[in-house]
């Protein structure tokens, strides 16, 4: 495999040294894979695709990619768990792409053909995507096997600008509500065969919630070499981002204090990220071409989470310490890191354990990954049939180091005015300490074949074989009870589709596709119901999990004529051995992962786009039925009706609104001014932890945004945006917790319940100045 990797890297870099092939028309690849030169297009072999271009992103003035997709892409929904614009749970057709461990990740993300999901938990850190550097965005539906691991419900392909697609020098400055400041400098150009693009972005805000400031520093650059038959592009990306997202609050706290209040703090994430990559697209002759890439990627994630405590004071004669409650109300003495078991806190310090009512949880993940991929494209004819064949192979490797600690702390919560932060006391829990090294290897090959039976009828076939190896080495324990483990997974995923052009205006498409994902190292290290772990602060030795397999059937009817297009789609995805997180204590991040026999996401999507004189309109509606299809008992220990709730086939997966309506319009008032609006409606959804669908739901909501762009001169543009124009108060996410443990002493007259919510961002405004030079 080392020879294969070296060969792919060599093939990637050599074309820049070769001679040009003159007089050959460049092949236009129809099949979509992460390596395809037109991977972002308005066509898709399997399922449908929604696209966004750089001009649309700039006009909408969104501050993050997730925010823009939420407002305009069909079947996409946000669970605002952290209340930070760069840390959302993105849900598409009931599948998730989130930065948080503990959620079943079912969407693959690629940046310039390089896999963007983190190797440790398959998570997606949205803050690492430089929005202004994006040239095109494409969201593919279904379980397209060509996009590989995690493509259970869809794939997101991102392409960035280069010196041939962007030839400007721009300075953009933004100021907005809640201390928002952004300074973006980008420059691109070309001379002869060479082109460059560079972006530097600095963003900071205080956050609309208390103690929720964030700061992002992003650098992105490309160097391109382009001829008529060959493109080679070198890319560097770097981020140094600190984000505070203090998460859900007790529903009653919004009434007792305000919606911007927090429960406990801090909840900080610090991402230090860098990526180097090279990709090439070369024509061999009029019928053959090849594409390749190679990359190195590293993301160091530091997390700090302040919380209340599950530990309690315990006395043994004249000695006292901290204990953890076990089964049958038995108390187990805490084992302090660096000391022998059985040592009491009173032997180490004069701190009163009754005042130690918080924890300071720290985590560090070093995701270092690298890999390469190569594909060939062949165009040919069989009799009168046009045929396109794609074959690709590749390897992705990762070296991961994860560490975490739980430090005992004091929660500052004596009065209403206290900030509810925590201060560590310098002693750590040995049972919560984790030091884990993981090596992963993904090897794969795939093919796609498209046959045009006639001008109206096309059949497409595809398949991908994945082989995954995961090796885990516990750096603390060895032998029985350690995290050591060797895991191997194999799977071949097929797909087939048929397109038929009913007339010049109507096309019908039918597809069946399969994809899979292996359990991530984080999930494999946390799967024992008898020994729940804390995410991301603790793992235990566990039984293995099965890989998830998704099978999607999708049919669509599209209409395109002049300035009007419409699409109607029905789809059904059944996931076998779906992985979910079972909450096992009163903490939402404490529990274990299990396989479920079957879950289903099915629905209907309707959309249209049109232009009437100077106004562009777009609207969509989606119906989603996301359900469990196998019975199981949800532990849900803080459920208002009590723990151990029976979930039956047909019960709805929490956090998924059944109905969504989206509308956007852009009016080009004259050559200098355009005015736009975005509207979103989402129906009610269940709280996370109510898998049995027995309690009240998060209410439906609607929100409206408006924006304005004024081209003052050829060089200067003035823009403004108002989000949540009518200042609607709504919640996008809900879960359960025990608020009285933290709040009952400072709000003694309040009647606390178990409902926690992720409140919406209130009315906010921003103004942009963009200058080209």
CSV table of N, CA, C and O in Angstrom, one decimal, residues 160-220:
chain,number,residue,atom,x,y,z
A,160,UNK,N,-13.3,25.6,-3.9
A,160,UNK,CA,-12.9,27.0,-3.5
A,160,UNK,C,-12.4,27.7,-4.8
A,160,UNK,O,-12.2,27.2,-5.8
A,161,UNK,N,-12.3,29.0,-4.6
A,161,UNK,CA,-11.8,29.9,-5.7
A,161,UNK,C,-10.3,29.6,-6.0
A,161,UNK,O,-9.6,29.1,-5.2
A,162,UNK,N,-9.9,30.0,-7.2
A,162,UNK,CA,-8.5,30.0,-7.6
A,162,UNK,C,-8.3,31.2,-8.4
A,162,UNK,O,-9.2,32.1,-8.7
A,163,UNK,N,-7.0,31.4,-8.9
A,163,UNK,CA,-6.7,32.6,-9.6
A,163,UNK,C,-7.3,32.7,-11.0
A,163,UNK,O,-7.1,33.7,-11.7
A,164,UNK,N,-8.0,31.7,-11.5
A,164,UNK,CA,-8.7,31.7,-12.8
A,164,UNK,C,-10.2,32.0,-12.6
A,164,UNK,O,-10.8,32.5,-13.5
A,165,UNK,N,-10.7,31.5,-11.5
A,165,UNK,CA,-12.2,31.8,-11.3
A,165,UNK,C,-12.4,33.1,-10.5
A,165,UNK,O,-13.5,33.7,-10.6
A,166,UNK,N,-11.3,33.6,-9.9
A,166,UNK,CA,-11.4,34.9,-9.1
A,166,UNK,C,-10.2,35.8,-9.5
A,166,UNK,O,-9.1,35.4,-9.2
A,167,UNK,N,-10.5,36.9,-10.1
A,167,UNK,CA,-9.4,37.8,-10.5
A,167,UNK,C,-9.7,39.2,-10.0
A,167,UNK,O,-9.8,40.2,-10.8
A,168,UNK,N,-9.7,39.4,-8.7
A,168,UNK,CA,-10.0,40.6,-8.0
A,168,UNK,C,-9.1,40.8,-6.8
A,168,UNK,O,-8.4,39.9,-6.4
A,169,UNK,N,-9.1,42.0,-6.3
A,169,UNK,CA,-8.5,42.3,-5.0
A,169,UNK,C,-9.6,43.0,-4.2
A,169,UNK,O,-10.2,44.0,-4.6
A,170,UNK,N,-10.0,42.4,-3.0
A,170,UNK,CA,-11.1,42.9,-2.3
A,170,UNK,C,-10.8,43.0,-0.8
A,170,UNK,O,-10.1,42.1,-0.2
A,171,UNK,N,-11.3,44.0,-0.2
A,171,UNK,CA,-11.3,44.2,1.3
A,171,UNK,C,-12.7,44.3,1.7
A,171,UNK,O,-13.5,45.2,1.2
A,172,UNK,N,-13.2,43.5,2.6
A,172,UNK,CA,-14.5,43.5,3.1
A,172,UNK,C,-14.5,43.6,4.6
A,172,UNK,O,-13.8,42.9,5.3
A,173,UNK,N,-15.3,44.6,5.1
A,173,UNK,CA,-15.3,44.9,6.6
A,173,UNK,C,-16.8,44.8,7.0
A,173,UNK,O,-17.7,45.4,6.3
A,174,UNK,N,-17.0,44.1,8.1
A,174,UNK,CA,-18.4,44.0,8.6
A,174,UNK,C,-18.4,44.4,10.1
A,174,UNK,O,-17.5,44.0,10.9
A,175,UNK,N,-19.5,45.1,10.5
A,175,UNK,CA,-19.8,45.4,11.9
A,175,UNK,C,-21.2,45.1,12.1
A,175,UNK,O,-22.1,45.3,11.3
A,176,UNK,N,-21.5,44.5,13.3
A,176,UNK,CA,-22.9,44.1,13.6
A,176,UNK,C,-23.2,44.0,15.0
A,176,UNK,O,-22.4,44.3,15.9
A,177,UNK,N,-24.4,43.5,15.3
A,177,UNK,CA,-24.9,43.4,16.6
A,177,UNK,C,-24.1,42.4,17.5
A,177,UNK,O,-23.4,41.6,16.9
A,178,UNK,N,-24.1,42.6,18.8
A,178,UNK,CA,-23.4,41.7,19.7
A,178,UNK,C,-21.9,41.7,19.5
A,178,UNK,O,-21.2,40.7,19.6
A,179,UNK,N,-21.4,42.9,19.2
A,179,UNK,CA,-19.9,43.1,19.0
A,179,UNK,C,-19.3,42.4,17.8
A,179,UNK,O,-18.1,42.1,17.8
A,180,UNK,N,-20.1,42.2,16.8
A,180,UNK,CA,-19.6,41.5,15.6
A,180,UNK,C,-18.7,42.3,14.8
A,180,UNK,O,-19.0,43.5,14.5
A,181,UNK,N,-17.5,41.8,14.5
A,181,UNK,CA,-16.5,42.5,13.7
A,181,UNK,C,-15.9,41.4,12.7
A,181,UNK,O,-15.6,40.3,13.2
A,182,UNK,N,-15.7,41.8,11.5
A,182,UNK,CA,-15.1,40.9,10.5
A,182,UNK,C,-14.3,41.7,9.5
A,182,UNK,O,-14.8,42.7,9.0
A,183,UNK,N,-13.1,41.2,9.3
A,183,UNK,CA,-12.2,41.8,8.3
A,183,UNK,C,-11.7,40.7,7.3
A,183,UNK,O,-11.0,39.8,7.8
A,184,UNK,N,-12.0,40.9,6.1
A,184,UNK,CA,-11.7,39.8,5.1
A,184,UNK,C,-10.9,40.5,3.9
A,184,UNK,O,-11.4,41.4,3.3
A,185,UNK,N,-9.8,39.9,3.6
A,185,UNK,CA,-9.0,40.4,2.5
A,185,UNK,C,-8.8,39.2,1.6
A,185,UNK,O,-8.3,38.1,2.0
A,186,UNK,N,-9.1,39.3,0.3
A,186,UNK,CA,-8.9,38.3,-0.7
A,186,UNK,C,-8.4,38.8,-2.0
A,186,UNK,O,-8.7,40.0,-2.4
A,187,UNK,N,-7.5,38.1,-2.6
A,187,UNK,CA,-6.9,38.5,-3.9
A,187,UNK,C,-6.6,37.3,-4.7
A,187,UNK,O,-6.3,36.2,-4.3
A,188,UNK,N,-6.9,37.5,-6.0
A,188,UNK,CA,-6.7,36.4,-7.0
A,188,UNK,C,-6.3,37.0,-8.4
A,188,UNK,O,-6.7,38.1,-8.7
A,189,UNK,N,-5.6,36.2,-9.1
A,189,UNK,CA,-5.2,36.6,-10.4
A,189,UNK,C,-4.4,35.6,-11.1
A,189,UNK,O,-4.0,34.5,-10.6
A,190,UNK,N,-4.1,35.8,-12.4
A,190,UNK,CA,-3.3,34.8,-13.2
A,190,UNK,C,-2.4,35.5,-14.2
A,190,UNK,O,-2.7,36.7,-14.6
A,191,UNK,N,-1.4,34.9,-14.6
A,191,UNK,CA,-0.5,35.3,-15.7
A,191,UNK,C,0.0,34.1,-16.4
A,191,UNK,O,0.7,33.3,-15.8
A,192,UNK,N,-0.4,34.0,-17.7
A,192,UNK,CA,0.0,32.9,-18.5
A,192,UNK,C,-0.7,31.6,-17.9
A,192,UNK,O,-1.9,31.6,-17.7
A,193,UNK,N,0.1,30.6,-17.6
A,193,UNK,CA,-0.4,29.3,-17.1
A,193,UNK,C,-0.6,29.3,-15.6
A,193,UNK,O,-1.1,28.4,-15.0
A,194,UNK,N,-0.1,30.3,-14.9
A,194,UNK,CA,0.0,30.3,-13.4
A,194,UNK,C,-1.1,31.3,-12.9
A,194,UNK,O,-1.3,32.3,-13.4
A,195,UNK,N,-1.7,30.8,-11.8
A,195,UNK,CA,-2.7,31.7,-11.1
A,195,UNK,C,-2.5,31.5,-9.6
A,195,UNK,O,-2.0,30.5,-9.1
A,196,UNK,N,-3.0,32.5,-8.8
A,196,UNK,CA,-2.9,32.4,-7.4
A,196,UNK,C,-4.2,33.0,-6.8
A,196,UNK,O,-5.0,33.7,-7.4
A,197,UNK,N,-4.5,32.5,-5.6
A,197,UNK,CA,-5.6,33.1,-4.8
A,197,UNK,C,-5.2,33.0,-3.3
A,197,UNK,O,-4.7,32.0,-2.9
A,198,UNK,N,-5.6,34.1,-2.6
A,198,UNK,CA,-5.3,34.1,-1.2
A,198,UNK,C,-6.4,34.8,-0.4
A,198,UNK,O,-6.9,35.8,-0.9
A,199,UNK,N,-6.7,34.3,0.7
A,199,UNK,CA,-7.7,34.9,1.6
A,199,UNK,C,-7.3,34.9,3.0
A,199,UNK,O,-6.7,33.9,3.5
A,200,UNK,N,-7.4,36.0,3.7
A,200,UNK,CA,-7.2,36.1,5.1
A,200,UNK,C,-8.5,36.7,5.8
A,200,UNK,O,-9.0,37.7,5.3
A,201,UNK,N,-8.9,36.0,6.8
A,201,UNK,CA,-10.2,36.4,7.4
A,201,UNK,C,-10.0,36.4,9.0
A,201,UNK,O,-9.5,35.5,9.6
A,202,UNK,N,-10.5,37.5,9.6
A,202,UNK,CA,-10.5,37.6,11.0
A,202,UNK,C,-11.9,38.0,11.5
A,202,UNK,O,-12.5,39.0,11.0
A,203,UNK,N,-12.5,37.2,12.3
A,203,UNK,CA,-13.9,37.4,12.8
A,203,UNK,C,-13.9,37.3,14.3
A,203,UNK,O,-13.3,36.4,14.9
A,204,UNK,N,-14.7,38.2,14.9
A,204,UNK,CA,-14.9,38.1,16.4
A,204,UNK,C,-16.3,38.6,16.7
A,204,UNK,O,-16.8,39.5,16.0
A,205,UNK,N,-16.8,38.1,17.8
A,205,UNK,CA,-18.1,38.6,18.3
A,205,UNK,C,-18.2,38.3,19.8
A,205,UNK,O,-17.5,37.4,20.3
A,206,UNK,N,-19.0,39.1,20.5
A,206,UNK,CA,-19.2,38.8,21.9
A,206,UNK,C,-20.3,37.7,22.1
A,206,UNK,O,-20.3,37.1,23.2
A,207,UNK,N,-21.0,37.4,21.1
A,207,UNK,CA,-22.1,36.4,21.2
A,207,UNK,C,-23.3,37.0,21.8
A,207,UNK,O,-23.3,37.9,22.7
A,208,UNK,N,-24.5,36.6,21.4
A,208,UNK,CA,-25.7,37.1,21.9
A,208,UNK,C,-26.1,36.5,23.3
A,208,UNK,O,-26.8,37.1,24.1
A,209,UNK,N,-25.5,35.4,23.6
A,209,UNK,CA,-25.7,34.8,25.0
A,209,UNK,C,-24.6,35.4,25.9
A,209,UNK,O,-23.5,35.8,25.4
A,210,UNK,N,-24.8,35.4,27.2
A,210,UNK,CA,-23.8,35.8,28.1
A,210,UNK,C,-22.5,34.9,28.0
A,210,UNK,O,-22.6,33.7,27.8
A,211,UNK,N,-21.4,35.6,28.2
A,211,UNK,CA,-20.1,34.8,28.2
A,211,UNK,C,-19.9,33.9,27.0
A,211,UNK,O,-19.6,32.7,27.1
A,212,UNK,N,-20.2,34.4,25.8
A,212,UNK,CA,-20.2,33.6,24.6
A,212,UNK,C,-19.4,34.2,23.5
A,212,UNK,O,-19.8,34.1,22.3
A,213,UNK,N,-18.3,34.8,23.8
A,213,UNK,CA,-17.5,35.4,22.7
A,213,UNK,C,-16.7,34.3,21.9
A,213,UNK,O,-16.4,33.2,22.4
A,214,UNK,N,-16.5,34.7,20.6
A,214,UNK,CA,-15.8,33.8,19.7
A,214,UNK,C,-14.8,34.6,18.9
A,214,UNK,O,-15.0,35.8,18.6
A,215,UNK,N,-13.7,34.0,18.4
A,215,UNK,CA,-12.8,34.6,17.5
A,215,UNK,C,-12.2,33.6,16.5
A,215,UNK,O,-11.8,32.5,16.9
A,216,UNK,N,-12.3,33.9,15.2
A,216,UNK,CA,-11.8,33.1,14.2
A,216,UNK,C,-10.7,33.8,13.4
A,216,UNK,O,-10.8,34.9,13.0
A,217,UNK,N,-9.7,33.0,13.1
A,217,UNK,CA,-8.6,33.5,12.2
A,217,UNK,C,-8.3,32.4,11.2
A,217,UNK,O,-8.0,31.3,11.5
A,218,UNK,N,-8.6,32.8,9.9
A,218,UNK,CA,-8.5,31.9,8.8
A,218,UNK,C,-7.6,32.4,7.7
A,218,UNK,O,-7.6,33.6,7.4
A,219,UNK,N,-6.8,31.5,7.2
A,219,UNK,CA,-5.9,31.7,6.0
A,219,UNK,C,-6.1,30.6,5.0
A,219,UNK,O,-6.1,29.4,5.3
A,220,UNK,N,-6.3,31.0,3.7
A,220,UNK,CA,-6.5,30.0,2.7
A,220,UNK,C,-5.8,30.5,1.4
A,220,UNK,O,-5.8,31.7,1.1
